[in-house]
Short mmCIF file of N, CA and C in Angstrom, two decimals:
data_model
loop_
_atom_site.label_atom_id
_atom_site.label_comp_id
_atom_site.label_asym_id
_atom_site.label_seq_id
_atom_site.Cartn_x
_atom_site.Cartn_y
_atom_site.Cartn_z
N UNK A 1 109.13 109.17 84.59
CA UNK A 1 108.88 109.91 85.82
C UNK A 1 107.90 109.13 86.68
N UNK A 2 108.30 108.91 87.95
CA UNK A 2 107.47 108.13 88.85
C UNK A 2 106.15 108.83 89.09
N UNK A 3 105.07 108.04 89.09
CA UNK A 3 103.77 108.61 89.37
C UNK A 3 103.43 108.52 90.84
N UNK A 4 103.86 107.42 91.49
CA UNK A 4 103.65 107.26 92.91
C UNK A 4 104.98 107.49 93.61
N UNK A 5 104.99 108.44 94.51
CA UNK A 5 106.21 108.81 95.21
C UNK A 5 106.07 108.40 96.67
N UNK A 6 106.98 107.53 97.11
CA UNK A 6 106.95 107.05 98.49
C UNK A 6 108.03 107.74 99.31
N UNK A 7 107.76 107.80 100.60
CA UNK A 7 108.77 108.32 101.52
C UNK A 7 108.51 107.74 102.91
N UNK A 8 109.50 107.87 103.77
CA UNK A 8 109.31 107.50 105.17
C UNK A 8 110.03 106.26 105.64
N UNK A 9 110.65 105.52 104.74
CA UNK A 9 111.37 104.33 105.18
C UNK A 9 112.63 104.71 105.93
N UNK A 10 113.28 103.69 106.50
CA UNK A 10 114.52 103.95 107.21
C UNK A 10 114.86 102.83 108.16
N UNK A 11 115.79 103.13 109.06
CA UNK A 11 116.27 102.17 110.05
C UNK A 11 115.69 102.53 111.41
N UNK A 12 115.13 101.55 112.08
CA UNK A 12 114.53 101.78 113.39
C UNK A 12 114.78 100.56 114.27
N UNK A 13 114.85 100.78 115.55
CA UNK A 13 115.01 99.66 116.48
C UNK A 13 113.68 98.96 116.71
N UNK A 14 113.75 97.70 117.07
CA UNK A 14 112.54 96.95 117.38
C UNK A 14 111.74 97.67 118.46
N UNK A 15 110.43 97.71 118.25
CA UNK A 15 109.56 98.44 119.15
C UNK A 15 109.30 99.87 118.74
N UNK A 16 110.05 100.34 117.77
CA UNK A 16 109.90 101.71 117.30
C UNK A 16 108.79 101.86 116.27
N UNK A 17 108.70 103.07 115.73
CA UNK A 17 107.63 103.41 114.78
C UNK A 17 108.19 104.11 113.56
N UNK A 18 107.49 103.95 112.46
CA UNK A 18 107.76 104.69 111.23
C UNK A 18 106.43 104.99 110.56
N UNK A 19 106.39 106.05 109.76
CA UNK A 19 105.21 106.33 108.96
C UNK A 19 105.64 106.47 107.51
N UNK A 20 105.05 105.65 106.67
CA UNK A 20 105.29 105.71 105.23
C UNK A 20 104.21 106.57 104.57
N UNK A 21 104.61 107.27 103.54
CA UNK A 21 103.68 108.10 102.77
C UNK A 21 103.77 107.72 101.30
N UNK A 22 102.67 107.90 100.60
CA UNK A 22 102.62 107.61 99.16
C UNK A 22 101.69 108.61 98.50
N UNK A 23 102.18 109.34 97.54
CA UNK A 23 101.41 110.36 96.86
C UNK A 23 101.53 110.20 95.37
N UNK A 24 100.41 110.31 94.68
CA UNK A 24 100.43 110.29 93.21
C UNK A 24 100.71 111.71 92.75
N UNK A 25 101.68 111.85 91.91
CA UNK A 25 102.15 113.19 91.55
C UNK A 25 101.16 113.96 90.69
N UNK A 26 100.27 113.27 89.97
CA UNK A 26 99.40 114.01 89.04
C UNK A 26 97.93 113.65 89.16
N UNK A 27 97.56 112.92 90.17
CA UNK A 27 96.19 112.45 90.29
C UNK A 27 95.25 113.58 90.70
N UNK A 28 94.09 113.63 90.02
CA UNK A 28 93.10 114.62 90.42
C UNK A 28 92.29 114.06 91.58
N UNK A 29 91.67 114.96 92.33
CA UNK A 29 91.03 114.57 93.57
C UNK A 29 89.90 113.56 93.36
N UNK A 30 89.10 113.76 92.32
CA UNK A 30 87.97 112.84 92.09
C UNK A 30 88.46 111.43 91.81
N UNK A 31 89.59 111.30 91.17
CA UNK A 31 90.16 109.97 90.94
C UNK A 31 90.69 109.39 92.23
N UNK A 32 91.34 110.23 93.04
CA UNK A 32 91.84 109.76 94.33
C UNK A 32 90.72 109.17 95.16
N UNK A 33 89.57 109.81 95.14
CA UNK A 33 88.43 109.33 95.92
C UNK A 33 88.00 107.93 95.51
N UNK A 34 88.18 107.59 94.26
CA UNK A 34 87.67 106.31 93.75
C UNK A 34 88.74 105.24 93.66
N UNK A 35 89.89 105.50 94.25
CA UNK A 35 91.03 104.59 94.14
C UNK A 35 91.13 103.64 95.33
N UNK A 36 91.40 102.39 95.04
CA UNK A 36 91.76 101.43 96.09
C UNK A 36 93.27 101.47 96.26
N UNK A 37 93.71 101.64 97.50
CA UNK A 37 95.13 101.84 97.77
C UNK A 37 95.64 100.76 98.72
N UNK A 38 96.83 100.32 98.47
CA UNK A 38 97.40 99.24 99.27
C UNK A 38 98.87 99.48 99.54
N UNK A 39 99.33 98.84 100.60
CA UNK A 39 100.76 98.72 100.87
C UNK A 39 101.14 97.24 100.79
N UNK A 40 102.22 96.98 100.10
CA UNK A 40 102.79 95.65 100.00
C UNK A 40 104.22 95.70 100.54
N UNK A 41 104.75 94.53 100.84
CA UNK A 41 106.16 94.46 101.20
C UNK A 41 106.78 93.20 100.60
N UNK A 42 108.08 93.29 100.42
CA UNK A 42 108.80 92.18 99.79
C UNK A 42 110.17 92.03 100.40
N UNK A 43 110.54 90.79 100.69
CA UNK A 43 111.89 90.47 101.15
C UNK A 43 112.56 89.62 100.08
N UNK A 44 113.89 89.58 100.07
CA UNK A 44 114.61 88.84 99.03
C UNK A 44 114.17 87.38 98.95
N UNK A 45 113.89 86.93 97.75
CA UNK A 45 113.51 85.55 97.52
C UNK A 45 112.06 85.23 97.79
N UNK A 46 111.30 86.23 98.19
CA UNK A 46 109.89 86.01 98.52
C UNK A 46 108.98 86.84 97.63
N UNK A 47 107.74 86.39 97.53
CA UNK A 47 106.77 87.14 96.75
C UNK A 47 106.34 88.39 97.52
N UNK A 48 105.88 89.35 96.76
CA UNK A 48 105.35 90.56 97.37
C UNK A 48 104.04 90.21 98.08
N UNK A 49 103.91 90.65 99.32
CA UNK A 49 102.70 90.34 100.08
C UNK A 49 101.97 91.63 100.45
N UNK A 50 100.66 91.56 100.42
CA UNK A 50 99.86 92.72 100.79
C UNK A 50 99.84 92.85 102.31
N UNK A 51 100.14 94.06 102.76
CA UNK A 51 100.18 94.35 104.19
C UNK A 51 98.87 94.98 104.65
N UNK A 52 98.38 95.92 103.85
CA UNK A 52 97.16 96.64 104.22
C UNK A 52 96.53 97.22 102.97
N UNK A 53 95.22 97.38 103.04
CA UNK A 53 94.49 97.96 101.91
C UNK A 53 93.40 98.88 102.45
N UNK A 54 93.13 99.95 101.72
CA UNK A 54 92.02 100.84 102.05
C UNK A 54 91.24 101.11 100.78
N UNK A 55 89.95 100.87 100.83
CA UNK A 55 89.12 101.04 99.65
C UNK A 55 88.68 102.49 99.51
N UNK A 56 88.00 102.76 98.41
CA UNK A 56 87.49 104.11 98.18
C UNK A 56 86.48 104.50 99.25
N UNK A 57 85.82 103.50 99.85
CA UNK A 57 84.84 103.76 100.91
C UNK A 57 85.48 103.86 102.28
N UNK A 58 86.80 103.68 102.33
CA UNK A 58 87.48 103.78 103.61
C UNK A 58 87.55 102.49 104.39
N UNK A 59 87.15 101.39 103.78
CA UNK A 59 87.24 100.10 104.45
C UNK A 59 88.69 99.63 104.44
N UNK A 60 89.16 99.19 105.59
CA UNK A 60 90.55 98.78 105.71
C UNK A 60 90.67 97.28 105.96
N UNK A 61 91.71 96.70 105.42
CA UNK A 61 92.00 95.28 105.58
C UNK A 61 93.49 95.15 105.88
N UNK A 62 93.82 94.27 106.81
CA UNK A 62 95.21 94.09 107.21
C UNK A 62 95.62 92.62 107.16
N UNK A 63 96.88 92.41 106.87
CA UNK A 63 97.43 91.07 107.02
C UNK A 63 97.47 90.74 108.51
N UNK A 64 97.29 89.46 108.82
CA UNK A 64 97.28 89.04 110.23
C UNK A 64 98.56 89.45 110.95
N UNK A 65 99.66 89.43 110.23
CA UNK A 65 100.96 89.70 110.85
C UNK A 65 101.12 91.14 111.33
N UNK A 66 100.27 92.05 110.84
CA UNK A 66 100.42 93.46 111.22
C UNK A 66 99.20 94.02 111.94
N UNK A 67 98.15 93.22 112.09
CA UNK A 67 96.94 93.70 112.76
C UNK A 67 97.26 94.20 114.16
N UNK A 68 96.71 95.36 114.47
CA UNK A 68 96.92 95.94 115.79
C UNK A 68 98.20 96.75 115.90
N UNK A 69 99.06 96.66 114.90
CA UNK A 69 100.33 97.42 114.92
C UNK A 69 100.42 98.45 113.81
N UNK A 70 99.85 98.14 112.66
CA UNK A 70 99.91 99.03 111.50
C UNK A 70 98.54 99.65 111.25
N UNK A 71 98.54 100.88 110.76
CA UNK A 71 97.30 101.56 110.42
C UNK A 71 97.46 102.23 109.06
N UNK A 72 96.57 101.88 108.14
CA UNK A 72 96.56 102.52 106.83
C UNK A 72 95.52 103.63 106.85
N UNK A 73 95.86 104.74 106.20
CA UNK A 73 94.93 105.86 106.15
C UNK A 73 95.20 106.68 104.90
N UNK A 74 94.30 107.61 104.62
CA UNK A 74 94.50 108.49 103.47
C UNK A 74 94.02 109.88 103.82
N UNK A 75 94.64 110.85 103.19
CA UNK A 75 94.29 112.25 103.37
C UNK A 75 93.88 112.78 102.02
N UNK A 76 92.57 112.97 101.85
CA UNK A 76 92.08 113.41 100.55
C UNK A 76 92.65 114.78 100.17
N UNK A 77 92.77 115.66 101.13
CA UNK A 77 93.23 117.01 100.81
C UNK A 77 94.67 117.02 100.30
N UNK A 78 95.44 116.04 100.76
CA UNK A 78 96.83 115.93 100.31
C UNK A 78 97.01 114.87 99.24
N UNK A 79 95.93 114.14 98.92
CA UNK A 79 96.00 113.05 97.95
C UNK A 79 97.16 112.11 98.29
N UNK A 80 97.22 111.76 99.55
CA UNK A 80 98.32 110.96 100.07
C UNK A 80 97.79 109.82 100.91
N UNK A 81 98.43 108.68 100.79
CA UNK A 81 98.13 107.52 101.61
C UNK A 81 99.27 107.32 102.60
N UNK A 82 98.92 106.79 103.77
CA UNK A 82 99.92 106.59 104.81
C UNK A 82 99.87 105.17 105.34
N UNK A 83 101.00 104.75 105.91
CA UNK A 83 101.03 103.52 106.69
C UNK A 83 101.78 103.84 107.97
N UNK A 84 101.05 103.91 109.06
CA UNK A 84 101.66 104.10 110.36
C UNK A 84 102.03 102.74 110.91
N UNK A 85 103.30 102.56 111.20
CA UNK A 85 103.80 101.27 111.66
C UNK A 85 104.34 101.43 113.08
N UNK A 86 103.70 100.79 114.02
CA UNK A 86 104.11 100.84 115.42
C UNK A 86 104.57 99.46 115.88
N UNK A 87 105.25 99.43 117.00
CA UNK A 87 105.73 98.17 117.58
C UNK A 87 106.42 97.32 116.53
N UNK A 88 107.31 97.94 115.79
CA UNK A 88 107.98 97.25 114.70
C UNK A 88 108.83 96.10 115.20
N UNK A 89 108.88 95.05 114.38
CA UNK A 89 109.64 93.85 114.69
C UNK A 89 110.68 93.63 113.60
N UNK A 90 111.75 92.91 113.92
CA UNK A 90 112.76 92.61 112.88
C UNK A 90 112.14 91.94 111.65
N UNK A 91 111.11 91.16 111.84
CA UNK A 91 110.48 90.48 110.70
C UNK A 91 109.67 91.43 109.82
N UNK A 92 109.52 92.67 110.23
CA UNK A 92 108.89 93.67 109.37
C UNK A 92 109.88 94.26 108.37
N UNK A 93 111.13 93.92 108.50
CA UNK A 93 112.15 94.41 107.58
C UNK A 93 111.83 93.96 106.16
N UNK A 94 111.76 94.91 105.24
CA UNK A 94 111.38 94.63 103.86
C UNK A 94 111.44 95.93 103.05
N UNK A 95 111.26 95.77 101.75
CA UNK A 95 110.98 96.93 100.91
C UNK A 95 109.47 97.06 100.81
N UNK A 96 108.96 98.23 101.11
CA UNK A 96 107.53 98.48 101.11
C UNK A 96 107.14 99.25 99.84
N UNK A 97 106.07 98.79 99.22
CA UNK A 97 105.58 99.39 97.98
C UNK A 97 104.14 99.85 98.15
N UNK A 98 103.82 101.00 97.61
CA UNK A 98 102.42 101.40 97.58
C UNK A 98 101.84 101.09 96.21
N UNK A 99 100.54 100.91 96.18
CA UNK A 99 99.84 100.51 94.96
C UNK A 99 98.50 101.21 94.91
N UNK A 100 98.21 101.84 93.77
CA UNK A 100 96.93 102.49 93.53
C UNK A 100 96.25 101.77 92.37
N UNK A 101 94.98 101.43 92.55
CA UNK A 101 94.19 100.79 91.50
C UNK A 101 92.90 101.57 91.31
N UNK A 102 92.67 102.00 90.08
CA UNK A 102 91.41 102.66 89.72
C UNK A 102 91.12 102.41 88.25
N UNK A 103 89.90 102.07 87.93
CA UNK A 103 89.55 101.73 86.56
C UNK A 103 90.47 100.64 86.04
N UNK A 104 91.09 100.92 84.90
CA UNK A 104 92.03 99.97 84.29
C UNK A 104 93.48 100.23 84.73
N UNK A 105 93.66 101.13 85.66
CA UNK A 105 95.00 101.53 86.08
C UNK A 105 95.47 100.76 87.31
N UNK A 106 96.71 100.37 87.30
CA UNK A 106 97.34 99.64 88.39
C UNK A 106 98.77 100.16 88.49
N UNK A 107 99.01 101.05 89.44
CA UNK A 107 100.27 101.79 89.51
C UNK A 107 101.01 101.49 90.80
N UNK A 108 102.33 101.33 90.70
CA UNK A 108 103.17 101.00 91.86
C UNK A 108 104.17 102.11 92.14
N UNK A 109 104.48 102.24 93.42
CA UNK A 109 105.56 103.11 93.82
C UNK A 109 106.90 102.42 93.60
N UNK A 110 107.97 103.18 93.84
CA UNK A 110 109.32 102.68 93.57
C UNK A 110 109.85 101.82 94.72
N UNK A 111 109.17 101.85 95.85
CA UNK A 111 109.60 101.07 97.01
C UNK A 111 110.43 101.91 97.96
N UNK A 112 110.22 101.65 99.23
CA UNK A 112 111.02 102.31 100.27
C UNK A 112 111.44 101.24 101.27
N UNK A 113 112.70 101.28 101.66
CA UNK A 113 113.23 100.20 102.50
C UNK A 113 112.99 100.52 103.98
N UNK A 114 112.51 99.50 104.68
CA UNK A 114 112.34 99.57 106.12
C UNK A 114 113.20 98.49 106.75
N UNK A 115 114.07 98.90 107.66
CA UNK A 115 114.95 97.96 108.35
C UNK A 115 114.72 98.10 109.85
N UNK A 116 114.38 96.99 110.49
CA UNK A 116 114.13 96.98 111.93
C UNK A 116 115.22 96.15 112.59
N UNK A 117 115.99 96.80 113.44
CA UNK A 117 117.09 96.10 114.10
C UNK A 117 116.62 95.54 115.45
N UNK A 118 117.21 94.42 115.80
CA UNK A 118 116.81 93.77 117.08
C UNK A 118 117.63 94.29 118.24
#
């Protein structure tokens, strides 16, 4: 049974927006607070690359390719992480994965596909 459940992928035209969500199905709130959360993406034949990260303190880091277009955030009350993607480009097409790291735990979502048409 998947622990990280992703949603929000799909097909969008260039310039459009999508919001990805990632929720841990059984995480307690205190653990959520102490978790570092990230979004990665992967295209065929390429390594998985980190797109954005948010620490337990709320510090955010972005890949240069998405700065100013993507925003990572989290909602403690919903124990959910988000990736708001604006001004999407065809090169953003990939499978997007969420990742939660806390203590000795390193958990991945199943991936959600984002396709941006030109």
